[in-house]
Coordinates of C-alpha atoms in Angstrom, one line a residue:
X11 CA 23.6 54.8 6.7
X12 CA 24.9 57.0 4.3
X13 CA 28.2 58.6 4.9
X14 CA 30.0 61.8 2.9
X15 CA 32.7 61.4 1.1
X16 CA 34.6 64.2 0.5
X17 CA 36.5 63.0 -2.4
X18 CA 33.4 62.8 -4.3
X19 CA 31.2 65.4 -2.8
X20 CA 32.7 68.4 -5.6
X21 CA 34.2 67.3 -9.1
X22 CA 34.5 70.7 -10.1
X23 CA 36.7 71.8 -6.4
X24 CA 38.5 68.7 -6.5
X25 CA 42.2 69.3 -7.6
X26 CA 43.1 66.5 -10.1
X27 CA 45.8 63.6 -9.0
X28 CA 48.3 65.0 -10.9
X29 CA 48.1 68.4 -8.4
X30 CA 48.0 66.3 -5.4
X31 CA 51.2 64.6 -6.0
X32 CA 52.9 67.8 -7.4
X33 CA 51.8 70.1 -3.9
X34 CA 52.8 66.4 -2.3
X35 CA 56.4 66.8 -4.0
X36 CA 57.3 70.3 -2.7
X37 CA 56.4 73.4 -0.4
X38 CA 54.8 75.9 -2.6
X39 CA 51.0 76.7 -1.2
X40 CA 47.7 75.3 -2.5
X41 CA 45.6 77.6 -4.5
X42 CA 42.7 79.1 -2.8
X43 CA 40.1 76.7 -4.3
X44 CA 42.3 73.8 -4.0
X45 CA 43.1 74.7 -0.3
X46 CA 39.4 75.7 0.8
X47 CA 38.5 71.8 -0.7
X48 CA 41.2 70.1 1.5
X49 CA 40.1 72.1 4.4
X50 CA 36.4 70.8 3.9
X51 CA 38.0 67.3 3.8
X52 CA 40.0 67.3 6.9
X53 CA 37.2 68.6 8.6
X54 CA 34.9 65.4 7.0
X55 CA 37.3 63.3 7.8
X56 CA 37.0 63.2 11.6
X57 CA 33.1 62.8 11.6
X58 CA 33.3 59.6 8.7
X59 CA 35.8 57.9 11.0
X60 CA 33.5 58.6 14.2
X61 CA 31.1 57.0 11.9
X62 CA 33.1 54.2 11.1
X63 CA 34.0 53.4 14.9
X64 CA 30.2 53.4 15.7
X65 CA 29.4 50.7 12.8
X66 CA 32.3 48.6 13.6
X67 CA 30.9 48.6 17.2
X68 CA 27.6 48.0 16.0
X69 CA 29.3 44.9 14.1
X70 CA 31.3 43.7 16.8
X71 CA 28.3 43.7 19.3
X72 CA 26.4 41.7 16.6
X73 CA 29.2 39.2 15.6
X74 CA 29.3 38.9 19.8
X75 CA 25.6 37.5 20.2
X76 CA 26.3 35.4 17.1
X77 CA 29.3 33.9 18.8
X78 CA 27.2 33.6 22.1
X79 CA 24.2 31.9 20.1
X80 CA 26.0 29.3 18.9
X81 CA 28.0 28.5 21.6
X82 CA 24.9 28.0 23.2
X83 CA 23.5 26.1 20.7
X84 CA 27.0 23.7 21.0
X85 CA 25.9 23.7 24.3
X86 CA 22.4 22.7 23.9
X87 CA 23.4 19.9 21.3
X88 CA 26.4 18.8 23.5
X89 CA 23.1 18.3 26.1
X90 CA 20.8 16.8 24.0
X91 CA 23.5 14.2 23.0
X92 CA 24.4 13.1 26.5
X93 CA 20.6 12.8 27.2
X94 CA 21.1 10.4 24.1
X95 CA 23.8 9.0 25.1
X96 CA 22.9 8.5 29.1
X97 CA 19.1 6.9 28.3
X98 CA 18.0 4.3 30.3
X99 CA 17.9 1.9 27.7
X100 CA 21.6 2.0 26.7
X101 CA 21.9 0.6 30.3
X102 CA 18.8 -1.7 30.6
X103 CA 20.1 -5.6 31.1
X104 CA 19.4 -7.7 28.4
X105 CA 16.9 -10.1 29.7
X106 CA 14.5 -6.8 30.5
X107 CA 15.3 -5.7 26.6
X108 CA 14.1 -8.9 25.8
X109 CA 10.9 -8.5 27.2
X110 CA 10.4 -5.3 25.8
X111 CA 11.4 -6.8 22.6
X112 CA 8.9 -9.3 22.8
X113 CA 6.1 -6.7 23.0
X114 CA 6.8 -5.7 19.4
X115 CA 6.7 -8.6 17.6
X116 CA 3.5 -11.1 17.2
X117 CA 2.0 -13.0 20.0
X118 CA -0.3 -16.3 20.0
X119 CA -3.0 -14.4 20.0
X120 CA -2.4 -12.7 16.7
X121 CA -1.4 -15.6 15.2
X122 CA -4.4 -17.4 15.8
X123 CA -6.8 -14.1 15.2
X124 CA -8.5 -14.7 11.7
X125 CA -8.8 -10.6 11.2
X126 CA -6.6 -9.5 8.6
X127 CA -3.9 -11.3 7.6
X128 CA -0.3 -10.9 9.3
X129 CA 3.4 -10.8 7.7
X130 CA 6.5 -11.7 9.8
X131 CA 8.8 -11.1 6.8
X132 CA 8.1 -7.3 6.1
X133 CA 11.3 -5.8 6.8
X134 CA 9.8 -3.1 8.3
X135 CA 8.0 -4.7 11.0
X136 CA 10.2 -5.9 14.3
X137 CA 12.3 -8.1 14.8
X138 CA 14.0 -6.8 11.9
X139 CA 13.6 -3.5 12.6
X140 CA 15.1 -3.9 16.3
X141 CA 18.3 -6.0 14.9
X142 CA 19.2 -2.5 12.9
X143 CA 19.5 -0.3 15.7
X144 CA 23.1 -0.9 17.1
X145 CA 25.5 -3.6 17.9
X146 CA 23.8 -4.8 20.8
X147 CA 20.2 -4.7 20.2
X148 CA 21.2 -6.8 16.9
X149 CA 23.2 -9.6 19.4
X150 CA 20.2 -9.9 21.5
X151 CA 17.7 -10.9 18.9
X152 CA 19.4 -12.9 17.1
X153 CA 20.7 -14.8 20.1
X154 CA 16.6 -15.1 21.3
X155 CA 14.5 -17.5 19.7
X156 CA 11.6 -16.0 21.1
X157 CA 11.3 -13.3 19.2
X158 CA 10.8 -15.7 16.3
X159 CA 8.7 -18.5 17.4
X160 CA 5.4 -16.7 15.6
X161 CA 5.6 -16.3 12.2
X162 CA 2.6 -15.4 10.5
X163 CA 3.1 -15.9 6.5
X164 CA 0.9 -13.7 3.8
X165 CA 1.2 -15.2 0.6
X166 CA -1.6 -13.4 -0.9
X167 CA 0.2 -10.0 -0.2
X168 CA 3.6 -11.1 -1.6
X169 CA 2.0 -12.4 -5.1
X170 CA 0.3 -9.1 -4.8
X171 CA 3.4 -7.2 -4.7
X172 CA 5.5 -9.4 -6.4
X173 CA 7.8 -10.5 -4.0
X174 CA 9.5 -13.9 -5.9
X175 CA 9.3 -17.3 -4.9
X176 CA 13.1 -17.6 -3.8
X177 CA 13.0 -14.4 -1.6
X178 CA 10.0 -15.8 0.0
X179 CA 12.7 -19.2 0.5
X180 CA 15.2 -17.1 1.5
X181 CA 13.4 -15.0 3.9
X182 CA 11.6 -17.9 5.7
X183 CA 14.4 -20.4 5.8
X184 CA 16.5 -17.7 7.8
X185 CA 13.9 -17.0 10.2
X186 CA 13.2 -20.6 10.9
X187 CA 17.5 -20.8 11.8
X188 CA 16.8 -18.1 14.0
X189 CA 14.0 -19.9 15.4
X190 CA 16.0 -22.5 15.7
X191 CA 14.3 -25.6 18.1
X192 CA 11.4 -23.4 19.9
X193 CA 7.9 -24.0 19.7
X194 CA 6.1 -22.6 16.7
X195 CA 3.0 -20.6 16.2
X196 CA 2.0 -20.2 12.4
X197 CA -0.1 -18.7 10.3
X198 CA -0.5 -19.1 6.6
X199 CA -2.7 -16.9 4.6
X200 CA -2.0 -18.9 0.9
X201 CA -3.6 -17.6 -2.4
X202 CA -4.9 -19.9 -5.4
X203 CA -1.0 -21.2 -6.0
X204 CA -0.5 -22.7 -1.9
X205 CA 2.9 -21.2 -0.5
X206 CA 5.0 -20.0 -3.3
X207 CA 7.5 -22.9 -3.4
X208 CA 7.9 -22.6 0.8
X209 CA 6.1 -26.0 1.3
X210 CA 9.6 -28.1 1.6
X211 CA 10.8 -25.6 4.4
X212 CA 6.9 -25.3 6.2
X213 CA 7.2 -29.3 6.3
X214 CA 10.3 -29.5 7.7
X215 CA 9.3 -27.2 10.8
X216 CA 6.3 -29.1 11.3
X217 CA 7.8 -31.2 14.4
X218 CA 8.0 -27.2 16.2
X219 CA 4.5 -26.2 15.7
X220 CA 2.2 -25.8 18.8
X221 CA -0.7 -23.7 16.9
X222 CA -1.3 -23.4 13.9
X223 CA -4.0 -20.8 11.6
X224 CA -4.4 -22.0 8.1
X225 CA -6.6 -19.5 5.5
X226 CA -5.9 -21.7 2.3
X227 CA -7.7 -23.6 -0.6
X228 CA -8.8 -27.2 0.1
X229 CA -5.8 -28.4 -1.8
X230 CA -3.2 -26.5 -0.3
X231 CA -4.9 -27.8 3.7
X232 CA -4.4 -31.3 2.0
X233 CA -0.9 -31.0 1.0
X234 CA 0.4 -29.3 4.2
X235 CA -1.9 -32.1 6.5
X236 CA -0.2 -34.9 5.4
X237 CA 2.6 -34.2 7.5
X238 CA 3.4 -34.9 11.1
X239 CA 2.7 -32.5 14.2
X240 CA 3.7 -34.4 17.0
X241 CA 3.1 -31.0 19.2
X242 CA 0.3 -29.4 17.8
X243 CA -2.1 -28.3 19.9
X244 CA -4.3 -26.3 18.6
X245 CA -5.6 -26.0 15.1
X246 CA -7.6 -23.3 12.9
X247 CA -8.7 -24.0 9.6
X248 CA -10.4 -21.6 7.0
X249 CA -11.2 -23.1 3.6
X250 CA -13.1 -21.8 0.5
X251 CA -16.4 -23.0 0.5
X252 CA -16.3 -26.0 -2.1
X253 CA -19.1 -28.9 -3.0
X254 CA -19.6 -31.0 -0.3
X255 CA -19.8 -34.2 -0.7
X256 CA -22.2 -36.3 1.1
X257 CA -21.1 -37.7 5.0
X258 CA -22.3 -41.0 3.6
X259 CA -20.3 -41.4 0.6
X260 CA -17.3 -42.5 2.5
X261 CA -15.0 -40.2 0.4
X262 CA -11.5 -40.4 2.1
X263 CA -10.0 -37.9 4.2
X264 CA -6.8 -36.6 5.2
X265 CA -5.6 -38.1 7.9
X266 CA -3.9 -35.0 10.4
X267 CA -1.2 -36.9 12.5
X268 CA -1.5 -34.6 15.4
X269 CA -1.4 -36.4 18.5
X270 CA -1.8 -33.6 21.1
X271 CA -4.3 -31.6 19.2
X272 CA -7.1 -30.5 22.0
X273 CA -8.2 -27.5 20.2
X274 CA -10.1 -27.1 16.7
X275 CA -11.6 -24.2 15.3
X276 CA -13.1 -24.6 11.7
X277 CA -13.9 -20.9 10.4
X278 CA -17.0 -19.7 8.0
X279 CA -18.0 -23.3 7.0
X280 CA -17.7 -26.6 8.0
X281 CA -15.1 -27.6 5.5
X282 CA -12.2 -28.5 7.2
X283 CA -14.7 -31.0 9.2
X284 CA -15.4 -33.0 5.7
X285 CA -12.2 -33.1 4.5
X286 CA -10.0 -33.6 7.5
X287 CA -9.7 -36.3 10.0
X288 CA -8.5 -35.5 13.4
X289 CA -8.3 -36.9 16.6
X290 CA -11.7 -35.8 17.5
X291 CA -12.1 -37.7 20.3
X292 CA -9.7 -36.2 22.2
X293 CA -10.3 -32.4 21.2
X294 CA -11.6 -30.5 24.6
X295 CA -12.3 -27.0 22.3
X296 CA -14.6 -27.2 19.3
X297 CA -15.5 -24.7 17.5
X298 CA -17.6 -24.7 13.6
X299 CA -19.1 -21.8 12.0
X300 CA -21.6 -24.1 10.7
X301 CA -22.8 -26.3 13.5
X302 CA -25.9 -27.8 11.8
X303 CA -23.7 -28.9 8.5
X304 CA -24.0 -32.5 8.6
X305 CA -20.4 -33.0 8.6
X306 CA -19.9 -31.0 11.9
X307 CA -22.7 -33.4 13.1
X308 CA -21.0 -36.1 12.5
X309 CA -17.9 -34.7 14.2
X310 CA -20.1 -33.6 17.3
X311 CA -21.4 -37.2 17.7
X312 CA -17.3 -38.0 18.4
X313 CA -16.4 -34.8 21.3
X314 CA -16.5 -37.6 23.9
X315 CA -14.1 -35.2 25.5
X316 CA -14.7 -32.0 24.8
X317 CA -15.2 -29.6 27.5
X318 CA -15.8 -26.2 25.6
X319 CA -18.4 -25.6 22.6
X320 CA -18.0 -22.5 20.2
X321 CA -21.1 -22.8 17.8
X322 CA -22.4 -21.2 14.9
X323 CA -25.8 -21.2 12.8
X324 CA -25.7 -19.5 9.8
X325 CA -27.7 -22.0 6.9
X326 CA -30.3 -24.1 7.0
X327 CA -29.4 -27.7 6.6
X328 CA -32.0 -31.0 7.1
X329 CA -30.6 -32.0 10.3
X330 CA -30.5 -35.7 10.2
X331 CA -31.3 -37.1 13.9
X332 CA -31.4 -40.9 12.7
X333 CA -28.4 -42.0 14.7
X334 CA -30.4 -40.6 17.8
X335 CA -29.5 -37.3 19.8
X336 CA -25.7 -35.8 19.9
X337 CA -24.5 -37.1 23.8
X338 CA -21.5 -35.0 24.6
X339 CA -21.0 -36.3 28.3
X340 CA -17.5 -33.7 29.2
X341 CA -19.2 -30.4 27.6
X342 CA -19.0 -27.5 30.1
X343 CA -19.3 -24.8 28.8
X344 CA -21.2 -24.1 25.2
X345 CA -21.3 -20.4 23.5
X346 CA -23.9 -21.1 20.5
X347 CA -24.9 -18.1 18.0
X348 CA -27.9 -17.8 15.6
X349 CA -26.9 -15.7 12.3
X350 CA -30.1 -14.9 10.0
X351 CA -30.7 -17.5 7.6
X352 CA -30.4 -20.3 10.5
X353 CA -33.9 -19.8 11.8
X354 CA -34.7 -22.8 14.3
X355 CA -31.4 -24.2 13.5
X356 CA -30.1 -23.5 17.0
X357 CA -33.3 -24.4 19.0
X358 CA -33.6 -27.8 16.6
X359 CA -29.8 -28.5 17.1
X360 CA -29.6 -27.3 21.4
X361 CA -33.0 -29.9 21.6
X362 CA -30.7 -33.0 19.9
X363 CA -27.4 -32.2 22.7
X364 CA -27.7 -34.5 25.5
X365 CA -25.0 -32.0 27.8
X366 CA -25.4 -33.8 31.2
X367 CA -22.0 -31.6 32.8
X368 CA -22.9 -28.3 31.6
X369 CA -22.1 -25.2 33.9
X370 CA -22.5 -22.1 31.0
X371 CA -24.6 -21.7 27.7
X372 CA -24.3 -18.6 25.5
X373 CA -27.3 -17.9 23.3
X374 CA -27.0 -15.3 20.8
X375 CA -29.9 -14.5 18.2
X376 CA -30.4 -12.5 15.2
X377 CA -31.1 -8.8 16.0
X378 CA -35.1 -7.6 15.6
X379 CA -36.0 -11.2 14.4
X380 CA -37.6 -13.9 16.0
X381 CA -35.9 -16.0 18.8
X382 CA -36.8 -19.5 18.5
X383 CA -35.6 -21.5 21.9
X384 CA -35.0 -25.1 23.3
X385 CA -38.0 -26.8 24.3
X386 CA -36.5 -30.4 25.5
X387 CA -32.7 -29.2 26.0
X388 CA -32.2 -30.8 29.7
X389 CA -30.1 -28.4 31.8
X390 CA -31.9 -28.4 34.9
X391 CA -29.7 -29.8 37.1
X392 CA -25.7 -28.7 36.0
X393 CA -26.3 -25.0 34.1
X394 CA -25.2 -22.6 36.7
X395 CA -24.3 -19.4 34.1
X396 CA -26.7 -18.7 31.3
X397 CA -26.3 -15.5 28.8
X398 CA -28.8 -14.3 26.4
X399 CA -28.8 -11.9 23.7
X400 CA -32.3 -11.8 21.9
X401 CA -35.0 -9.2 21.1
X402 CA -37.2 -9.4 23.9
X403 CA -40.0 -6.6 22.7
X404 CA -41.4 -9.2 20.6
X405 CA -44.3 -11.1 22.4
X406 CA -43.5 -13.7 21.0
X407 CA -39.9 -14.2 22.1
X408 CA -40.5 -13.1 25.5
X409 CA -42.9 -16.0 26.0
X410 CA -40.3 -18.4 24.5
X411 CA -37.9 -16.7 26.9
X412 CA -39.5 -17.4 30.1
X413 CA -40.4 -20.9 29.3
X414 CA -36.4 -21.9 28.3
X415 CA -35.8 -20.2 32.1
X416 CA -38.3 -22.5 33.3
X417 CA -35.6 -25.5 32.0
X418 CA -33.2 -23.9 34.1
X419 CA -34.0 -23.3 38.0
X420 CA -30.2 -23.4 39.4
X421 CA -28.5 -20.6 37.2
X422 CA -27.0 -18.2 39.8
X423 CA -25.4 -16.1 37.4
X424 CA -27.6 -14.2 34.3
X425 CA -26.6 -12.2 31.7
X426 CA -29.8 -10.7 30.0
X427 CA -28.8 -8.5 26.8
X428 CA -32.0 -6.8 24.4
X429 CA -32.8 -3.5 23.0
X430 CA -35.3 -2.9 25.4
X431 CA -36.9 -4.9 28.5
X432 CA -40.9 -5.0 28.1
X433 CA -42.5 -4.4 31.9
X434 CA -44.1 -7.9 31.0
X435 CA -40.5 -9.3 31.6
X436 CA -39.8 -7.5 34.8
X437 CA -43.1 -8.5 36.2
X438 CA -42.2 -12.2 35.6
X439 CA -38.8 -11.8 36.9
X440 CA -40.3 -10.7 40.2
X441 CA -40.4 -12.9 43.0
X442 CA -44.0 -13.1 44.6
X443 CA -46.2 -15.5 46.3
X444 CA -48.2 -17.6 44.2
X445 CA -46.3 -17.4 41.0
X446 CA -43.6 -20.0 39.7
X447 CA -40.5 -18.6 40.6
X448 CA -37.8 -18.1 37.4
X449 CA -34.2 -18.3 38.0
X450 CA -34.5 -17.9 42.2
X451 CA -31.3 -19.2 43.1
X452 CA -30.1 -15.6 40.9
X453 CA -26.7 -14.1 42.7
X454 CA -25.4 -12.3 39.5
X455 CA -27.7 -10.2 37.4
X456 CA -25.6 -8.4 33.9
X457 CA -27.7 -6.2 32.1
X458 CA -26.7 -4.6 28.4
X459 CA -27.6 -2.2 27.5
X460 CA -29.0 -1.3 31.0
X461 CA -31.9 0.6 32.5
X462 CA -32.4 3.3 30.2
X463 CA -34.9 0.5 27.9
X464 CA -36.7 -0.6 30.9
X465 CA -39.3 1.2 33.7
X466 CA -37.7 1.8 36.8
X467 CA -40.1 1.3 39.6
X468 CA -40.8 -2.7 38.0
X469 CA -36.9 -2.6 37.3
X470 CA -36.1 -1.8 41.0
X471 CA -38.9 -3.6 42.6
X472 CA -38.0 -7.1 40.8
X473 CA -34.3 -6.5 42.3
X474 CA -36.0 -5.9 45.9
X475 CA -37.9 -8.9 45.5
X476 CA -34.9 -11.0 45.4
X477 CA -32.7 -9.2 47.6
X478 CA -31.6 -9.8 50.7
X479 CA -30.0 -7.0 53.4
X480 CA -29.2 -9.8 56.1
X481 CA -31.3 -8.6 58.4
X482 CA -34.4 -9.6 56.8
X483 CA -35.8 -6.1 57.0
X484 CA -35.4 -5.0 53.0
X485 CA -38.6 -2.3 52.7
X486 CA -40.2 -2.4 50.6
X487 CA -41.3 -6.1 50.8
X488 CA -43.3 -5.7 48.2
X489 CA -43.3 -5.8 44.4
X490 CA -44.3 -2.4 42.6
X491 CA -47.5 -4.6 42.1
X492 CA -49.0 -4.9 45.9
X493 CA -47.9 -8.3 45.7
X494 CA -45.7 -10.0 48.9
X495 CA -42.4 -11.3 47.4
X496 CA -40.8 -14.7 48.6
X497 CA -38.1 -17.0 47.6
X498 CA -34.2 -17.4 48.7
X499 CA -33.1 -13.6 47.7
X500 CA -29.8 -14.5 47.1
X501 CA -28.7 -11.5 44.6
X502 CA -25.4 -10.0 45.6
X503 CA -24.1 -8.4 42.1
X504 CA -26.0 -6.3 39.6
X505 CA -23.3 -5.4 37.1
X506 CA -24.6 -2.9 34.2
X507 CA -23.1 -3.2 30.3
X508 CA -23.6 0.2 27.9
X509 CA -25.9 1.4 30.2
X510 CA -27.0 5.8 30.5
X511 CA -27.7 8.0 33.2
X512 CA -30.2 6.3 35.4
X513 CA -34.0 7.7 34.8
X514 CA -34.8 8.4 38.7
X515 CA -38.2 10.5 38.4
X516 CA -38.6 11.2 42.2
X517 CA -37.4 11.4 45.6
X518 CA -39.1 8.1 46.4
X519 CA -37.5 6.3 43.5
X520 CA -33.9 7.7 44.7
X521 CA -34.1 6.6 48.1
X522 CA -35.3 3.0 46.5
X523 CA -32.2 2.8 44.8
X524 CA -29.9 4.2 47.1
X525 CA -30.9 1.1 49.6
X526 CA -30.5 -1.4 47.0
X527 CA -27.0 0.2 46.1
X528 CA -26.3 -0.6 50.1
X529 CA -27.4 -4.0 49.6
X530 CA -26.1 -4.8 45.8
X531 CA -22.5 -4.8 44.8
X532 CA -23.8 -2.5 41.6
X533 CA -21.5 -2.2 38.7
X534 CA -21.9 0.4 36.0
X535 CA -20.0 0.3 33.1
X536 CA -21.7 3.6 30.9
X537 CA -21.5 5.5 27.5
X538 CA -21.8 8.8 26.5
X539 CA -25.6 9.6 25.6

């Protein structure tokens, strides 16, 4: 605003200083001029200071709301710092931190994953992240063992980034105090040069660990089996594929002193089979990437104990039957999948198992390639839970298909997973007179993707033909194709995997489903389409 000042406003009225003081020094009038300017700025002079007043207020009023904003804002920190300081978790016991701790840092199950590699001594990974938050938090874990009882070593990643031999000493022989005398899960991912000087402290540990994942060079599995696990229990082993030398040679083997190992996973190839020797006969988990290798053979011919088969074709080897077929008498369960390059490998290998407990079997084979099952494997009598992923459009697989479920007449529970379901394979699946009934005894019926690859009316008229609604009064009785259905109809559970919106064309067809639904415990697990 601009205001006027009327000692400026007229250099040529304005009386110099040295007048001013001499009129201030005695009573003799101004002249004209000179008193006609003073009048003009006595008469200013009221209206600049009214302008003042307003300004100041102006001012005052502003410095006012700044005073109020930031009292407020005192306020509002004040708050937000007793919201701070009042959490729940400055009050939480510490057996609940604990636990919450616990969630943070690596479990069994990502120690024994063989994804990427883990790394329990990044700093900036818990626990040693937690132990820097305050006084007590730090007190907690470093009075807990838990929180370091799986340690997951990357020894690839610290050549990578240069971390030196005597930090990596450092850092692992003070987690291993803190561990102090738990159980230990460990997993070492080594590189070309083993564990970076850590092997003395690994092997002195080695009385702690209960599982153990190994990703190392052949050399390296060597020098850390020689030890003693007197609590290991289950063991993973991934090698770099290397010459094998043949089962008959009789080339030695490390001896693993590992007394109550039950589990053994070997992972990509059957190395760790030909160069280690474990207590195989007392294993109850097996599990080999390369089941047909004729080292894993030989191992297979010792699971006298084994209750749970994890198998994998991926190469085919001359599978040498000589010593007669592979009798596993405690096997219970068997997951077994076909990889491209392993055609027949599975059937061929499944034909040699002589599995006379078996309650599961898991057959998984190549996508849009040709499924080649079991003609002699004997299941009849125990397999109760059969689950197979094939590509069942093919003519040729279906037939194969139907004449395995032939071999098995007492599975009650089914999982059936293809691209597509041909309306030959729904017509077989339907219970009618006069026909060989497959799979009658069925309770549980999972289908993946679901009913979007398959017709309807055969889809829902196999399902009538082996339901049941208690009352013996299921209508229709009849098969889509005319024909009377028989048999036990014991279904109870149709569960649905990946499965769309359901292709009802009609009236006819909903009602059809809608009294199934009453009778069926239907499960629908769906994506978006």
């Amino acid at each position: 605003m601009s205001v006027y000042n009327p000692i400026s406003s007229s250099e040529d009225a304005r009386p110099p200083s040295a007048r001013i003081e001499e009129l201030l020094g005695q009573n003799e009038p101004p002249l004209p001029a000179e008193k006609e300017y003073l009048e003009f700025a006595v008469r200013q002079s009221n209206s600049t200071l009214s302008i003042l007043d307003t300004r100041i207020s102006h001012a005052r009023e502003a410095l006012d709301s700044l005073l109020r904003s930031k009292k407020e804002k005192e306020e509002e920190e004040i708050i937000q710092a007793a919201k701070i300081i009042l959490h729940p978790m400055r009050s939480i016991c510490g057996e609940i931190l604990l636990e919450i701790f616990s969630w943070s840092v690596y479990d069994v199950s990502d120690i024994m994953d063989v994804g990427e590699p883990l790394d329990s001594l990044n700093p900036c990974h818990a626990p040693w992240t937690i132990s820097q938050v305050n006084r007590r938090w730090r007190s907690i874990t470093l009075a807990s063992s838990r929180l370091r009882s799986n340690i997951a070593l990357d020894f690839e990643r610290y050549t990578y980034i240069g971390i030196s031999n005597r930090m990596c000493m450092f850092k692992l022989s003070l987690y291993l105090k803190r561990a102090r005398d738990s159980e230990l899960s460990i997993s070492l991912f080594a590189d070309s040069d083993g564990f970076k000087g850590t092997l003395g402290l690994l092997e002195a540990s080695t009385r702690q660990w209960r599982n153990l994942n190994i990703n190392a060079y052949p050399k390296s599995v060597k020098a850390l089996a020689e030890n003693s696990f007197p609590l290991l229990r289950s063991l993973q082993v991934h090698s770099e594929n290397i010459k094998y030398t043949p089962v008959e040679s009789g080339a030695p083997k490390t001896v693993l002193a590992a007394p109550e190992l039950r589990i053994f996973r070997s992972v990509s190839n059957a190395v760790p089979c030909s160069m280690l020797d474990l207590p195989w006969k007392r294993l109850e988990t097996f599990s080999c990437s390369d089941a047909s290798n004729p080292h894993c053979i030989r191992v297979l011919r010792q699971l006298s104990s084994a209750k749970s088969l994890y198998l994998r074709v991926h190469k085919r080897h001359t599978l040498d039957l000589a010593e007669g077929a592979i009798v596993m008498p405690s096997v219970e369960s068997l997951t077994f999948e076909q990889r491209k390059g392993g055609e027949r490998s599975m059937a061929r290998l499944l034909d040699a198992f002589i599995l006379p407990s078996i309650t599961f079997l898991s057959l998984t084979f190549p996508k849009a390639s040709l499924s080649h099952f079991p003609t002699t494997f004997d299941a009849s009598t125990s397999l109760t839970s059969l689950s197979i992923d094939c590509h069942l459009s093919h003519a040729h697989n279906a037939t194969l298909f139907f004449g395995f479920l032939r071999l098995t007449p007492n599975v009650t529970v089914s999982r059936l997973s293809s691209s597509s379901i041909p309306d030959e394979v729904l017509r077989d699946l339907t219970l009618a007179e006069g026909k060989d009934p497959i799979v009658p005894f069925l309770r549980v019926l999972e289908i993946a993707p679901g009913t979007s690859w398959c017709d309807m009316k055969l889809f829902m008229g196999m399902l009538e033909s082996r339901c049941n609604d208690g009352d013996n009064i299921m209508d229709p009785t009849q098969g889509s194709s005319g024909e009377e259905t028989y048999g036990p109809r014991t279904l109870k559970r149709l569960h649905f995997k990946r499965t769309g919106k359901l292709l009802l064309s009609d009236s006819e067809d909903r009602e059809r489903w809608g009294r199934l639904c009453r009778v069926l415990e239907v499960l629908y697990h769906f994506v978006s389409t």
